[in-house]
């Protein structure tokens, strides 16, 4: 075979490959890099696979004695079953069954609800204690093995749910169907679980270097696997939610194909999206979520429609350029916010060290009875060049207790000054997290071969409308509310988030209205305390 014949065959093979790829894309297939082939993607099929994997993981934990099993099986033999009886569950109960039963019983015996029962408070407390033990894998395993009497207090401590805390702190409850659980919340949850299962120092010291390295490798592998699973579940859940959200638009279009009815359907859907955006805007960080989510939905829809429908895919390339520019901007914003947060942390640490040294020096001088020395020590300039006044406004020498209160207040003020910077950094992380999540979510929605491509185009058009309304309302709210959250606002929000988390642990739910009222009351109390101190 001649050289030119080889070239000709190579060109023909490449042309055939291009034709096959073009035909596969037209048919709605996507390319699998791992399997090196084209295939149809089905959203519901991936969800079924995730459910099956989750079921297998739960069965694996149950078979290892990590908490429960199928409630229909014979009861597991445990040292003490009092807590199971309090909650009314089997010793084989899953974590979900325990949680559902606790919430149901907690509502019935809560002191605010069971006013006629004088023992309601005790019942509620005992129920909560039982739930705290059984809701955690480690404390439950210890209870099953050793019983109530030998379960340590540390194992029985209540478990704070980081998901609830971060949802309230960053106001993500209203937009959770679109973005799922924030990445920060998942990180915190993993860290808490890792801390609960951490090997003690005594156990580590008794191990060889190889054994310690093996344990760390196993932990990292488990954490990586759990992270990938949570990521996949989050994306598919959000894709299913978005599919449900845009379905009314598709249904309206398919009822009657006349241009007049199409215009009415678009107008009605747009109005509905606008109303939802206004509702989200009322929550904490509402303008931030609207602009971030709105832009992501809009640009991903434009990218899909552009590559599929515009001449030579020019519209898709333009949208991709916008997306890349926004991604670069987010990355630089995250980097800038990270530098600011790190600088604020170092500055606060130095201020805390200086204040701590002043407190120690004042305590030593006072203990020695050297009042003159204490005055001189507290009158000298600190590391920041500011004078540490040891006298009050009337010129009288401060007592030891007053000095400590004054220095503690200075330390609190230094930390308060850093709170807005830390919040800015957290929001930058959230923005990047939301953008990358919605990019993959939208791709799943547009690649879903359970519907024809025309329906996928309609999904993209609906998301573009939804995203556009979110961005419009978000920008309007941003223009109206130019003031950033103050340190007091952030502390109040942290306080409300903590209370909401504790309420959830006790089987109660805090609505958006409850959170707003709690925020208002907290800020009023903080203002009263500041006035009293002045």
Short mmCIF file of N, CA, C and O in Angstrom, two decimals, residues 280-335:
data_model
loop_
_atom_site.label_atom_id
_atom_site.label_comp_id
_atom_site.label_asym_id
_atom_site.label_seq_id
_atom_site.Cartn_x
_atom_site.Cartn_y
_atom_site.Cartn_z
N UNK A 280 -37.12 35.49 47.55
CA UNK A 280 -35.75 35.15 47.94
C UNK A 280 -34.99 36.38 48.40
O UNK A 280 -34.17 36.33 49.33
N UNK A 281 -35.28 37.51 47.77
CA UNK A 281 -34.59 38.76 48.11
C UNK A 281 -34.82 39.19 49.54
O UNK A 281 -34.01 39.93 50.12
N UNK A 282 -35.91 38.72 50.15
CA UNK A 282 -36.22 39.12 51.52
C UNK A 282 -35.37 38.38 52.55
O UNK A 282 -35.27 38.79 53.71
N UNK A 283 -34.74 37.27 52.14
CA UNK A 283 -33.94 36.49 53.07
C UNK A 283 -32.54 37.04 53.22
O UNK A 283 -32.12 37.98 52.52
N UNK A 284 -31.78 36.45 54.16
CA UNK A 284 -30.40 36.86 54.38
C UNK A 284 -29.57 36.60 53.12
O UNK A 284 -29.69 35.54 52.51
N UNK A 285 -28.76 37.58 52.73
CA UNK A 285 -27.91 37.49 51.54
C UNK A 285 -28.73 37.23 50.28
O UNK A 285 -28.23 36.62 49.32
N UNK A 286 -29.97 37.71 50.26
CA UNK A 286 -30.85 37.44 49.13
C UNK A 286 -30.31 37.95 47.81
O UNK A 286 -30.36 37.25 46.79
N UNK A 287 -29.80 39.19 47.79
CA UNK A 287 -29.28 39.76 46.54
C UNK A 287 -28.06 38.97 46.05
O UNK A 287 -27.89 38.77 44.84
N UNK A 288 -27.24 38.48 46.97
CA UNK A 288 -26.06 37.69 46.60
C UNK A 288 -26.49 36.40 45.89
O UNK A 288 -25.95 36.05 44.83
N UNK A 289 -27.46 35.69 46.46
CA UNK A 289 -27.91 34.43 45.87
C UNK A 289 -28.60 34.67 44.52
O UNK A 289 -28.39 33.90 43.57
N UNK A 290 -29.40 35.70 44.43
CA UNK A 290 -30.11 35.97 43.18
C UNK A 290 -29.15 36.25 42.05
O UNK A 290 -29.30 35.73 40.94
N UNK A 291 -28.15 37.09 42.30
CA UNK A 291 -27.19 37.42 41.24
C UNK A 291 -26.32 36.22 40.88
O UNK A 291 -26.05 35.98 39.69
N UNK A 292 -25.88 35.47 41.89
CA UNK A 292 -24.99 34.34 41.63
C UNK A 292 -25.72 33.20 40.92
O UNK A 292 -25.26 32.68 39.89
N UNK A 293 -26.88 32.83 41.45
CA UNK A 293 -27.66 31.74 40.83
C UNK A 293 -28.21 32.18 39.48
O UNK A 293 -28.16 31.42 38.50
N UNK A 294 -28.73 33.40 39.44
CA UNK A 294 -29.32 33.90 38.20
C UNK A 294 -28.34 33.91 37.05
O UNK A 294 -28.64 33.45 35.94
N UNK A 295 -27.14 34.43 37.30
CA UNK A 295 -26.13 34.48 36.24
C UNK A 295 -25.75 33.08 35.79
O UNK A 295 -25.61 32.81 34.58
N UNK A 296 -25.57 32.16 36.74
CA UNK A 296 -25.18 30.79 36.40
C UNK A 296 -26.23 30.11 35.53
O UNK A 296 -25.91 29.45 34.53
N UNK A 297 -27.50 30.25 35.88
CA UNK A 297 -28.57 29.64 35.10
C UNK A 297 -28.65 30.27 33.70
O UNK A 297 -28.78 29.57 32.69
N UNK A 298 -28.55 31.58 33.67
CA UNK A 298 -28.68 32.31 32.41
C UNK A 298 -27.54 31.96 31.45
O UNK A 298 -27.77 31.65 30.27
N UNK A 299 -26.30 32.00 31.93
CA UNK A 299 -25.16 31.79 31.04
C UNK A 299 -25.06 30.33 30.60
O UNK A 299 -24.67 30.06 29.45
N UNK A 300 -25.42 29.37 31.46
CA UNK A 300 -25.37 27.97 31.05
C UNK A 300 -26.45 27.66 30.02
O UNK A 300 -26.23 26.85 29.11
N UNK A 301 -27.62 28.30 30.17
CA UNK A 301 -28.68 28.13 29.18
C UNK A 301 -28.27 28.73 27.84
O UNK A 301 -28.47 28.12 26.78
N UNK A 302 -27.68 29.92 27.87
CA UNK A 302 -27.22 30.57 26.64
C UNK A 302 -26.14 29.75 25.96
O UNK A 302 -26.10 29.64 24.73
N UNK A 303 -25.26 29.17 26.76
CA UNK A 303 -24.17 28.35 26.19
C UNK A 303 -24.74 27.12 25.48
O UNK A 303 -24.32 26.80 24.35
N UNK A 304 -25.69 26.43 26.11
CA UNK A 304 -26.28 25.24 25.50
C UNK A 304 -27.04 25.59 24.22
O UNK A 304 -26.83 24.96 23.17
N UNK A 305 -27.88 26.59 24.31
CA UNK A 305 -28.66 27.00 23.13
C UNK A 305 -27.75 27.52 22.03
O UNK A 305 -27.99 27.29 20.83
N UNK A 306 -26.70 28.24 22.43
CA UNK A 306 -25.77 28.81 21.43
C UNK A 306 -25.04 27.74 20.66
O UNK A 306 -24.94 27.80 19.42
N UNK A 307 -24.51 26.74 21.34
CA UNK A 307 -23.79 25.67 20.66
C UNK A 307 -24.72 24.80 19.82
O UNK A 307 -24.31 24.25 18.79
N UNK A 308 -25.97 24.64 20.25
CA UNK A 308 -26.90 23.76 19.56
C UNK A 308 -27.64 24.44 18.41
O UNK A 308 -27.96 23.79 17.42
N UNK A 309 -27.89 25.74 18.52
CA UNK A 309 -28.83 26.36 17.58
C UNK A 309 -28.25 27.54 16.80
O UNK A 309 -28.78 27.88 15.74
N UNK A 310 -27.19 28.20 17.29
CA UNK A 310 -26.66 29.36 16.57
C UNK A 310 -25.70 28.93 15.47
O UNK A 310 -25.18 27.81 15.47
N UNK A 311 -25.46 29.82 14.52
CA UNK A 311 -24.59 29.54 13.37
C UNK A 311 -23.17 29.27 13.85
O UNK A 311 -22.54 30.08 14.52
N UNK A 312 -22.65 28.07 13.52
CA UNK A 312 -21.31 27.64 13.90
C UNK A 312 -21.08 27.67 15.41
O UNK A 312 -19.94 27.71 15.87
N UNK A 313 -22.18 27.67 16.16
CA UNK A 313 -22.05 27.68 17.61
C UNK A 313 -21.51 28.98 18.19
O UNK A 313 -20.99 29.00 19.32
N UNK A 314 -21.65 30.08 17.43
CA UNK A 314 -21.07 31.35 17.89
C UNK A 314 -21.70 31.81 19.20
O UNK A 314 -21.01 32.33 20.08
N UNK A 315 -23.01 31.61 19.32
CA UNK A 315 -23.69 32.02 20.56
C UNK A 315 -23.15 31.27 21.77
O UNK A 315 -22.99 31.83 22.85
N UNK A 316 -22.83 29.98 21.55
CA UNK A 316 -22.27 29.19 22.64
C UNK A 316 -20.90 29.67 23.04
O UNK A 316 -20.55 29.70 24.23
N UNK A 317 -20.08 30.03 22.04
CA UNK A 317 -18.74 30.53 22.34
C UNK A 317 -18.79 31.86 23.09
O UNK A 317 -17.98 32.10 24.00
N UNK A 318 -19.73 32.70 22.72
CA UNK A 318 -19.88 33.98 23.43
C UNK A 318 -20.28 33.76 24.89
O UNK A 318 -19.75 34.40 25.80
N UNK A 319 -21.24 32.85 25.09
CA UNK A 319 -21.67 32.55 26.46
C UNK A 319 -20.53 31.91 27.26
O UNK A 319 -20.35 32.21 28.45
N UNK A 320 -19.75 31.05 26.59
CA UNK A 320 -18.62 30.42 27.27
C UNK A 320 -17.58 31.45 27.68
O UNK A 320 -16.98 31.35 28.76
N UNK A 321 -17.39 32.45 26.84
CA UNK A 321 -16.45 33.52 27.18
C UNK A 321 -16.93 34.29 28.40
O UNK A 321 -16.14 34.61 29.30
N UNK A 322 -18.23 34.58 28.44
CA UNK A 322 -18.80 35.26 29.62
C UNK A 322 -18.62 34.41 30.87
O UNK A 322 -18.26 34.93 31.94
N UNK A 323 -18.87 33.12 30.74
CA UNK A 323 -18.75 32.21 31.88
C UNK A 323 -17.31 32.14 32.38
O UNK A 323 -17.06 32.19 33.59
N UNK A 324 -16.37 32.04 31.44
CA UNK A 324 -14.96 31.97 31.84
C UNK A 324 -14.51 33.26 32.50
O UNK A 324 -13.73 33.25 33.46
N UNK A 325 -14.99 34.40 31.95
CA UNK A 325 -14.62 35.70 32.54
C UNK A 325 -15.17 35.81 33.96
O UNK A 325 -14.48 36.29 34.87
N UNK A 326 -16.41 35.36 34.14
CA UNK A 326 -17.01 35.39 35.48
C UNK A 326 -16.28 34.45 36.43
O UNK A 326 -16.05 34.76 37.60
N UNK A 327 -15.90 33.26 35.91
CA UNK A 327 -15.15 32.32 36.73
C UNK A 327 -13.80 32.86 37.15
O UNK A 327 -13.39 32.70 38.31
N UNK A 328 -13.13 33.54 36.24
CA UNK A 328 -11.84 34.16 36.57
C UNK A 328 -12.02 35.24 37.61
O UNK A 328 -11.25 35.35 38.56
N UNK A 329 -13.09 36.05 37.42
CA UNK A 329 -13.38 37.11 38.39
C UNK A 329 -13.67 36.52 39.77
O UNK A 329 -13.22 37.05 40.79
N UNK A 330 -14.42 35.41 39.80
CA UNK A 330 -14.74 34.77 41.08
C UNK A 330 -13.48 34.23 41.75
O UNK A 330 -13.31 34.33 42.97
N UNK A 331 -12.60 33.64 40.92
CA UNK A 331 -11.35 33.10 41.46
C UNK A 331 -10.49 34.20 42.06
O UNK A 331 -9.94 34.06 43.16
N UNK A 332 -10.38 35.32 41.34
CA UNK A 332 -9.59 36.45 41.84
C UNK A 332 -10.25 37.05 43.08
O UNK A 332 -9.56 37.46 44.02
N UNK A 333 -11.59 37.09 43.07
CA UNK A 333 -12.31 37.60 44.25
C UNK A 333 -12.08 36.71 45.46
O UNK A 333 -11.90 37.19 46.58
N UNK A 334 -12.08 35.38 45.21
CA UNK A 334 -11.83 34.44 46.29
C UNK A 334 -10.41 34.59 46.82
O UNK A 334 -10.17 34.58 48.04
N UNK A 335 -9.46 34.77 45.90
CA UNK A 335 -8.07 34.96 46.31
C UNK A 335 -7.91 36.24 47.12
O UNK A 335 -7.26 36.24 48.18
#
